[in-house]
Amino acid sequence: MAIGIFDSGLGGLTVYDAAQRRLPDQAFVYLGDNKNAPYGVRDADDVYEKTTRCVGRLFDEGCDLVILACNTASAAALRRMQESWVPRKKRVLGVFVPLIEALTERRWGDNSPPREVAVKNVALFATPATVASRAFQRELAFRAIGVDVEAQPCGGVVDAIEMGDMILAEALVRSHVEALLRRMPSPEAAVLGCTHYPLMEDVFQDALGPGVRVYSQPTIVAESLADYLQRHPDMIGSGTETRFLTTGDPRSVASKAALFLRRKIPFEAA
Ligand code: DGL
């Protein structure tokens, strides 16, 4: 009925927010698995099991199209879901590919062989599970050659954001950036490969310095979704009401969400 947006917790709200601005008349159902966040420290089977359970819940809500607004789930579970789990007539899309298309300046569906691109040194910041999956490097290799990727697993950042402890989150971001710059002193681009990190984008940019272009997912994914719906209007759905569901405590999730989006987000129990 509406388009589903799923994340392990609050981070997907950054994608929801951009999608809602880009598609103001579109209804969405957001589901955060806050009870089980963070996913970034779980193994791939666990992420798969939790992601399919939540996406199944969004299918039950009548969503035909679900966006995995979670890099960890996109990296660790999406391919397996698409190959053997997603029912016919339903679609699940991830947030990884649009980001890589933006970085490599490719358009959707451009299946030409990988080629040289402008950026040569890319810093990737993501959860430990996303970094371990090497999904970013794999997807990038389909599209570009000669790009050196240095990945930093940013342990603790998602937990701090989910707890609403932005001081701790900032300190952790700065130390993760420092650690990466020791290994790659002059990246041209930095990819924020976790949907929680746009909430800390200013800190990443400040710690990296003005010469580094920071790619953050929300607007890139929103643009890609608008493009997808133009090509697949049957996936728009007939829902008119946007809803926010959580597996956690709706009141506490709603109060943290309001801090991030600076408006009231009425969460209900999933
Ligand atoms: N925001 C998610 C991501 O994009 C999940 C982070 C987590 O739960 O560890 O990876």
mmCIF file of C-alpha atoms and ligand atoms in Angstrom:
data_model
loop_
_atom_site.group_PDB
_atom_site.id
_atom_site.type_symbol
_atom_site.label_atom_id
_atom_site.label_comp_id
_atom_site.label_asym_id
_atom_site.label_seq_id
_atom_site.Cartn_x
_atom_site.Cartn_y
_atom_site.Cartn_z
ATOM 1 C CA MET A 1 0.000 0.000 0.000
ATOM 2 C CA ALA A 2 2.825 2.346 0.913
ATOM 3 C CA ILE A 3 6.565 2.059 0.400
ATOM 4 C CA GLY A 4 8.339 0.330 3.267
ATOM 5 C CA ILE A 5 11.558 1.685 4.747
ATOM 6 C CA PHE A 6 13.496 -0.575 7.062
ATOM 7 C CA ASP A 7 16.489 0.014 9.335
ATOM 8 C CA SER A 8 17.886 -1.646 12.432
ATOM 9 C CA GLY A 9 16.963 1.508 14.312
ATOM 10 C CA LEU A 10 16.911 5.254 13.855
ATOM 11 C CA GLY A 11 19.434 5.676 11.023
ATOM 12 C CA GLY A 12 16.946 4.905 8.258
ATOM 13 C CA LEU A 13 15.037 8.027 9.293
ATOM 14 C CA THR A 14 17.733 10.016 7.462
ATOM 15 C CA VAL A 15 16.688 8.172 4.281
ATOM 16 C CA TYR A 16 12.974 8.488 5.074
ATOM 17 C CA ASP A 17 13.375 12.232 5.606
ATOM 18 C CA ALA A 18 15.083 12.780 2.254
ATOM 19 C CA ALA A 19 12.635 10.467 0.447
ATOM 20 C CA GLN A 20 9.646 12.250 1.943
ATOM 21 C CA ARG A 21 11.025 15.648 0.865
ATOM 22 C CA ARG A 22 11.721 14.363 -2.647
ATOM 23 C CA LEU A 23 8.310 12.600 -2.908
ATOM 24 C CA PRO A 24 6.013 14.687 -0.691
ATOM 25 C CA ASP A 25 2.801 12.900 -1.755
ATOM 26 C CA GLN A 26 4.164 9.395 -1.214
ATOM 27 C CA ALA A 27 3.039 7.355 1.808
ATOM 28 C CA PHE A 28 5.709 5.349 3.672
ATOM 29 C CA VAL A 29 5.717 2.766 6.441
ATOM 30 C CA TYR A 30 8.936 2.989 8.454
ATOM 31 C CA LEU A 31 10.060 0.068 10.603
ATOM 32 C CA GLY A 32 12.998 0.309 13.002
ATOM 33 C CA ASP A 33 14.175 -2.869 14.727
ATOM 34 C CA ASN A 34 15.350 -0.802 17.711
ATOM 35 C CA LYS A 35 14.978 -3.733 20.065
ATOM 36 C CA ASN A 36 17.773 -5.544 18.200
ATOM 37 C CA ALA A 37 19.973 -2.593 17.135
ATOM 38 C CA PRO A 38 22.814 -2.415 16.421
ATOM 39 C CA TYR A 39 23.059 -4.952 13.592
ATOM 40 C CA GLY A 40 26.638 -3.945 12.776
ATOM 41 C CA VAL A 41 28.175 -6.294 15.332
ATOM 42 C CA ARG A 42 26.057 -9.336 14.345
ATOM 43 C CA ASP A 43 27.044 -12.115 11.971
ATOM 44 C CA ALA A 44 25.505 -12.410 8.490
ATOM 45 C CA ASP A 45 23.020 -15.196 9.415
ATOM 46 C CA ASP A 46 21.720 -13.194 12.353
ATOM 47 C CA VAL A 47 21.349 -10.025 10.236
ATOM 48 C CA TYR A 48 19.542 -12.091 7.556
ATOM 49 C CA GLU A 49 17.140 -13.633 10.075
ATOM 50 C CA LYS A 50 16.298 -10.284 11.707
ATOM 51 C CA THR A 51 16.019 -8.405 8.419
ATOM 52 C CA THR A 52 13.690 -10.955 6.801
ATOM 53 C CA ARG A 53 11.465 -10.944 9.879
ATOM 54 C CA CYS A 54 11.094 -7.139 9.725
ATOM 55 C CA VAL A 55 10.713 -6.937 5.950
ATOM 56 C CA GLY A 56 8.057 -9.685 6.211
ATOM 57 C CA ARG A 57 6.240 -7.445 8.691
ATOM 58 C CA LEU A 58 6.319 -4.593 6.133
ATOM 59 C CA PHE A 59 4.930 -6.961 3.470
ATOM 60 C CA ASP A 60 2.117 -7.779 5.936
ATOM 61 C CA GLU A 61 1.448 -4.020 6.173
ATOM 62 C CA GLY A 62 0.781 -4.148 2.412
ATOM 63 C CA CYS A 63 4.118 -2.718 1.210
ATOM 64 C CA ASP A 64 5.080 -4.112 -2.223
ATOM 65 C CA LEU A 65 8.388 -2.258 -2.302
ATOM 66 C CA VAL A 66 10.722 -2.110 0.690
ATOM 67 C CA ILE A 67 13.914 -0.063 0.888
ATOM 68 C CA LEU A 68 16.575 -1.525 3.158
ATOM 69 C CA ALA A 69 17.727 1.823 4.559
ATOM 70 C CA CYS A 70 20.492 -0.063 6.314
ATOM 71 C CA ASN A 71 23.892 -0.756 4.786
ATOM 72 C CA THR A 72 24.524 -3.614 7.165
ATOM 73 C CA ALA A 73 21.382 -5.441 6.003
ATOM 74 C CA SER A 74 22.042 -4.458 2.377
ATOM 75 C CA ALA A 75 25.591 -5.812 2.619
ATOM 76 C CA ALA A 76 24.938 -8.935 4.682
ATOM 77 C CA ALA A 77 21.432 -10.064 3.687
ATOM 78 C CA LEU A 78 20.041 -8.434 0.540
ATOM 79 C CA ARG A 79 21.548 -10.669 -2.118
ATOM 80 C CA ARG A 80 20.440 -13.826 -0.280
ATOM 81 C CA MET A 81 16.950 -12.352 0.194
ATOM 82 C CA GLN A 82 16.609 -11.450 -3.476
ATOM 83 C CA GLU A 83 17.841 -14.870 -4.587
ATOM 84 C CA SER A 84 15.656 -17.055 -2.405
ATOM 85 C CA TRP A 85 13.249 -15.216 -0.135
ATOM 86 C CA VAL A 86 11.479 -12.183 -1.696
ATOM 87 C CA PRO A 87 8.041 -13.268 -3.011
ATOM 88 C CA ARG A 88 7.134 -12.664 -6.651
ATOM 89 C CA LYS A 89 5.531 -9.235 -7.089
ATOM 90 C CA LYS A 90 7.406 -7.833 -4.085
ATOM 91 C CA ARG A 91 10.645 -5.885 -4.360
ATOM 92 C CA VAL A 92 13.422 -5.161 -1.856
ATOM 93 C CA LEU A 93 16.067 -2.597 -2.771
ATOM 94 C CA GLY A 94 19.246 -1.678 -0.893
ATOM 95 C CA VAL A 95 21.078 1.587 -0.312
ATOM 96 C CA PHE A 96 24.533 0.505 -1.443
ATOM 97 C CA VAL A 97 24.234 0.543 -5.197
ATOM 98 C CA PRO A 98 22.848 4.112 -5.559
ATOM 99 C CA LEU A 99 25.793 5.360 -3.520
ATOM 100 C CA ILE A 100 28.316 3.563 -5.709
ATOM 101 C CA GLU A 101 26.570 4.787 -8.841
ATOM 102 C CA ALA A 102 26.904 8.346 -7.546
ATOM 103 C CA LEU A 103 30.573 7.828 -6.713
ATOM 104 C CA THR A 104 31.353 6.316 -10.109
ATOM 105 C CA GLU A 105 29.049 8.717 -11.977
ATOM 106 C CA ARG A 106 27.060 5.885 -13.537
ATOM 107 C CA ARG A 107 23.408 5.860 -14.366
ATOM 108 C CA TRP A 108 21.080 3.098 -13.257
ATOM 109 C CA GLY A 109 21.216 0.103 -15.563
ATOM 110 C CA ASP A 110 24.565 1.081 -17.111
ATOM 111 C CA ASN A 111 26.013 -2.399 -17.455
ATOM 112 C CA SER A 112 29.109 -1.463 -19.435
ATOM 113 C CA PRO A 113 32.431 -2.904 -18.244
ATOM 114 C CA PRO A 114 34.193 -1.293 -15.273
ATOM 115 C CA ARG A 115 36.184 1.795 -16.198
ATOM 116 C CA GLU A 116 38.578 4.350 -14.720
ATOM 117 C CA VAL A 117 36.798 7.021 -12.671
ATOM 118 C CA ALA A 118 37.852 10.396 -11.311
ATOM 119 C CA VAL A 119 38.294 9.313 -7.679
ATOM 120 C CA LYS A 120 41.260 7.081 -6.884
ATOM 121 C CA ASN A 121 41.384 7.034 -3.071
ATOM 122 C CA VAL A 122 38.156 6.411 -1.198
ATOM 123 C CA ALA A 123 37.669 6.243 2.549
ATOM 124 C CA LEU A 124 34.768 4.031 3.605
ATOM 125 C CA PHE A 125 33.215 4.449 7.050
ATOM 126 C CA ALA A 126 30.751 1.714 7.980
ATOM 127 C CA THR A 127 29.746 -0.758 10.660
ATOM 128 C CA PRO A 128 32.062 -3.698 11.414
ATOM 129 C CA ALA A 129 29.613 -6.111 9.664
ATOM 130 C CA THR A 130 29.456 -3.982 6.503
ATOM 131 C CA VAL A 131 33.240 -3.643 6.383
ATOM 132 C CA ALA A 132 33.681 -7.396 6.950
ATOM 133 C CA SER A 133 31.264 -8.233 4.114
ATOM 134 C CA ARG A 134 33.440 -6.360 1.569
ATOM 135 C CA ALA A 135 30.174 -5.746 -0.317
ATOM 136 C CA PHE A 136 31.179 -2.157 -1.078
ATOM 137 C CA GLN A 137 34.431 -3.203 -2.737
ATOM 138 C CA ARG A 138 32.614 -5.997 -4.630
ATOM 139 C CA GLU A 139 29.926 -3.679 -6.023
ATOM 140 C CA LEU A 140 32.514 -1.013 -6.809
ATOM 141 C CA ALA A 141 34.645 -3.509 -8.766
ATOM 142 C CA PHE A 142 31.686 -4.151 -11.123
ATOM 143 C CA ARG A 143 31.744 -0.487 -12.090
ATOM 144 C CA ALA A 144 35.205 1.013 -11.607
ATOM 145 C CA ILE A 145 38.857 0.042 -11.850
ATOM 146 C CA GLY A 146 41.885 1.504 -10.138
ATOM 147 C CA VAL A 147 40.094 2.740 -7.012
ATOM 148 C CA ASP A 148 41.826 2.166 -3.691
ATOM 149 C CA VAL A 149 39.329 1.730 -0.841
ATOM 150 C CA GLU A 150 40.421 2.010 2.798
ATOM 151 C CA ALA A 151 37.642 0.871 5.104
ATOM 152 C CA GLN A 152 37.220 1.874 8.731
ATOM 153 C CA PRO A 153 34.877 -0.199 10.921
ATOM 154 C CA CYS A 154 33.313 2.440 13.151
ATOM 155 C CA GLY A 155 32.590 0.412 16.288
ATOM 156 C CA GLY A 156 30.380 2.100 18.876
ATOM 157 C CA VAL A 157 29.020 4.974 16.765
ATOM 158 C CA VAL A 158 25.602 3.408 16.096
ATOM 159 C CA ASP A 159 25.189 2.408 19.767
ATOM 160 C CA ALA A 160 25.967 5.965 20.865
ATOM 161 C CA ILE A 161 23.458 7.422 18.373
ATOM 162 C CA GLU A 162 20.766 4.891 19.366
ATOM 163 C CA MET A 163 21.357 5.901 23.008
ATOM 164 C CA GLY A 164 21.109 9.572 22.029
ATOM 165 C CA ASP A 165 24.653 10.210 23.326
ATOM 166 C CA MET A 166 25.879 12.574 20.638
ATOM 167 C CA ILE A 167 28.967 13.644 22.608
ATOM 168 C CA LEU A 168 30.222 10.080 22.678
ATOM 169 C CA ALA A 169 29.232 9.614 19.014
ATOM 170 C CA GLU A 170 31.271 12.695 18.047
ATOM 171 C CA ALA A 171 34.349 11.545 19.985
ATOM 172 C CA LEU A 172 34.149 8.113 18.352
ATOM 173 C CA VAL A 173 33.742 9.559 14.852
ATOM 174 C CA ARG A 174 36.822 11.746 15.346
ATOM 175 C CA SER A 175 38.911 8.818 16.524
ATOM 176 C CA HIS A 176 37.738 6.598 13.635
ATOM 177 C CA VAL A 177 38.574 9.333 11.104
ATOM 178 C CA GLU A 178 42.000 9.767 12.684
ATOM 179 C CA ALA A 179 42.629 6.004 12.489
ATOM 180 C CA LEU A 180 41.696 5.937 8.818
ATOM 181 C CA LEU A 181 43.793 8.994 7.923
ATOM 182 C CA ARG A 182 46.825 7.276 9.425
ATOM 183 C CA ARG A 183 46.408 4.530 6.799
ATOM 184 C CA MET A 184 45.189 6.745 3.911
ATOM 185 C CA PRO A 185 46.401 10.309 4.517
ATOM 186 C CA SER A 186 44.763 11.962 1.487
ATOM 187 C CA PRO A 187 41.458 10.424 0.407
ATOM 188 C CA GLU A 188 39.620 12.403 -2.285
ATOM 189 C CA ALA A 189 36.251 11.059 -1.238
ATOM 190 C CA ALA A 190 34.718 9.620 1.895
ATOM 191 C CA VAL A 191 31.665 7.387 1.861
ATOM 192 C CA LEU A 192 29.375 7.327 4.886
ATOM 193 C CA GLY A 193 28.275 3.714 4.480
ATOM 194 C CA CYS A 194 25.820 3.597 7.353
ATOM 195 C CA THR A 195 22.488 5.395 7.419
ATOM 196 C CA HIS A 196 23.093 6.528 11.006
ATOM 197 C CA TYR A 197 26.176 8.530 10.013
ATOM 198 C CA PRO A 198 24.456 11.411 8.164
ATOM 199 C CA LEU A 199 23.409 12.494 11.652
ATOM 200 C CA MET A 200 27.155 13.075 12.244
ATOM 201 C CA GLU A 201 27.997 14.318 8.741
ATOM 202 C CA ASP A 202 29.322 17.696 9.918
ATOM 203 C CA VAL A 203 31.695 15.961 12.328
ATOM 204 C CA PHE A 204 32.983 13.618 9.599
ATOM 205 C CA GLN A 205 33.503 16.575 7.246
ATOM 206 C CA ASP A 206 35.231 18.631 9.914
ATOM 207 C CA ALA A 207 37.554 15.779 10.923
ATOM 208 C CA LEU A 208 38.369 14.921 7.298
ATOM 209 C CA GLY A 209 38.962 18.517 6.245
ATOM 210 C CA PRO A 210 37.415 20.583 3.462
ATOM 211 C CA GLY A 211 39.380 18.896 0.663
ATOM 212 C CA VAL A 212 37.526 15.591 1.060
ATOM 213 C CA ARG A 213 34.158 15.169 -0.634
ATOM 214 C CA VAL A 214 31.779 13.358 1.707
ATOM 215 C CA TYR A 215 29.152 11.136 0.063
ATOM 216 C CA SER A 216 26.157 10.615 2.271
ATOM 217 C CA GLN A 217 23.239 8.434 1.296
ATOM 218 C CA PRO A 218 19.901 10.137 2.032
ATOM 219 C CA THR A 219 19.593 12.449 -0.980
ATOM 220 C CA ILE A 220 21.305 9.977 -3.301
ATOM 221 C CA VAL A 221 18.892 7.186 -2.287
ATOM 222 C CA ALA A 222 15.850 9.511 -2.459
ATOM 223 C CA GLU A 223 16.796 10.525 -5.998
ATOM 224 C CA SER A 224 17.307 6.913 -7.004
ATOM 225 C CA LEU A 225 13.919 5.946 -5.495
ATOM 226 C CA ALA A 226 12.158 8.724 -7.433
ATOM 227 C CA ASP A 227 13.820 7.488 -10.614
ATOM 228 C CA TYR A 228 12.838 3.866 -9.845
ATOM 229 C CA LEU A 229 9.183 4.830 -9.255
ATOM 230 C CA GLN A 230 9.081 6.669 -12.540
ATOM 231 C CA ARG A 231 10.158 3.484 -14.281
ATOM 232 C CA HIS A 232 7.946 1.236 -12.088
ATOM 233 C CA PRO A 233 4.813 3.266 -11.278
ATOM 234 C CA ASP A 234 3.003 0.045 -10.241
ATOM 235 C CA MET A 235 5.287 -0.007 -7.162
ATOM 236 C CA ILE A 236 4.020 3.341 -5.840
ATOM 237 C CA GLY A 237 1.150 1.650 -3.958
ATOM 238 C CA SER A 238 -2.184 3.143 -2.997
ATOM 239 C CA GLY A 239 -1.477 3.973 0.664
ATOM 240 C CA THR A 240 -2.166 7.483 1.856
ATOM 241 C CA GLU A 241 -1.007 7.356 5.464
ATOM 242 C CA THR A 242 2.629 7.419 6.632
ATOM 243 C CA ARG A 243 3.314 5.338 9.750
ATOM 244 C CA PHE A 244 6.321 4.670 11.975
ATOM 245 C CA LEU A 245 6.712 1.273 13.627
ATOM 246 C CA THR A 246 9.345 0.074 16.069
ATOM 247 C CA THR A 247 10.147 -3.206 17.784
ATOM 248 C CA GLY A 248 11.476 -1.107 20.686
ATOM 249 C CA ASP A 249 9.709 1.137 23.167
ATOM 250 C CA PRO A 250 7.677 3.577 21.007
ATOM 251 C CA ARG A 251 7.895 6.459 23.481
ATOM 252 C CA SER A 252 11.640 6.366 23.919
ATOM 253 C CA VAL A 253 12.227 5.802 20.176
ATOM 254 C CA ALA A 254 9.905 8.716 19.322
ATOM 255 C CA SER A 255 11.726 11.076 21.665
ATOM 256 C CA LYS A 256 15.148 10.243 20.172
ATOM 257 C CA ALA A 257 13.743 10.470 16.642
ATOM 258 C CA ALA A 258 12.401 13.948 17.416
ATOM 259 C CA LEU A 259 15.897 15.024 18.492
ATOM 260 C CA PHE A 260 17.345 13.915 15.152
ATOM 261 C CA LEU A 261 14.671 15.098 12.741
ATOM 262 C CA ARG A 262 13.656 18.103 14.854
ATOM 263 C CA ARG A 263 9.981 17.255 14.540
ATOM 264 C CA LYS A 264 7.533 14.904 16.148
ATOM 265 C CA ILE A 265 7.644 11.326 14.826
ATOM 266 C CA PRO A 266 4.729 9.286 16.186
ATOM 267 C CA PHE A 267 6.143 5.757 16.608
ATOM 268 C CA GLU A 268 3.819 2.814 17.306
ATOM 269 C CA ALA A 269 4.675 -0.700 18.473
ATOM 270 C CA ALA A 270 5.347 -3.032 15.527
HETATM 271 N N1 DGL B 1 22.080 2.163 10.001
HETATM 272 C C1 DGL B 1 22.477 0.849 9.660
HETATM 273 C C2 DGL B 1 23.481 0.804 8.540
HETATM 274 O O1 DGL B 1 23.290 1.572 7.604
HETATM 275 C C3 DGL B 1 22.666 -0.120 10.765
HETATM 276 C C4 DGL B 1 23.670 0.123 11.787
HETATM 277 C C5 DGL B 1 23.627 -0.927 12.877
HETATM 278 O O2 DGL B 1 22.539 -1.338 13.271
HETATM 279 O O3 DGL B 1 24.698 -1.331 13.321
HETATM 280 O O4 DGL B 1 24.409 0.037 8.532
#
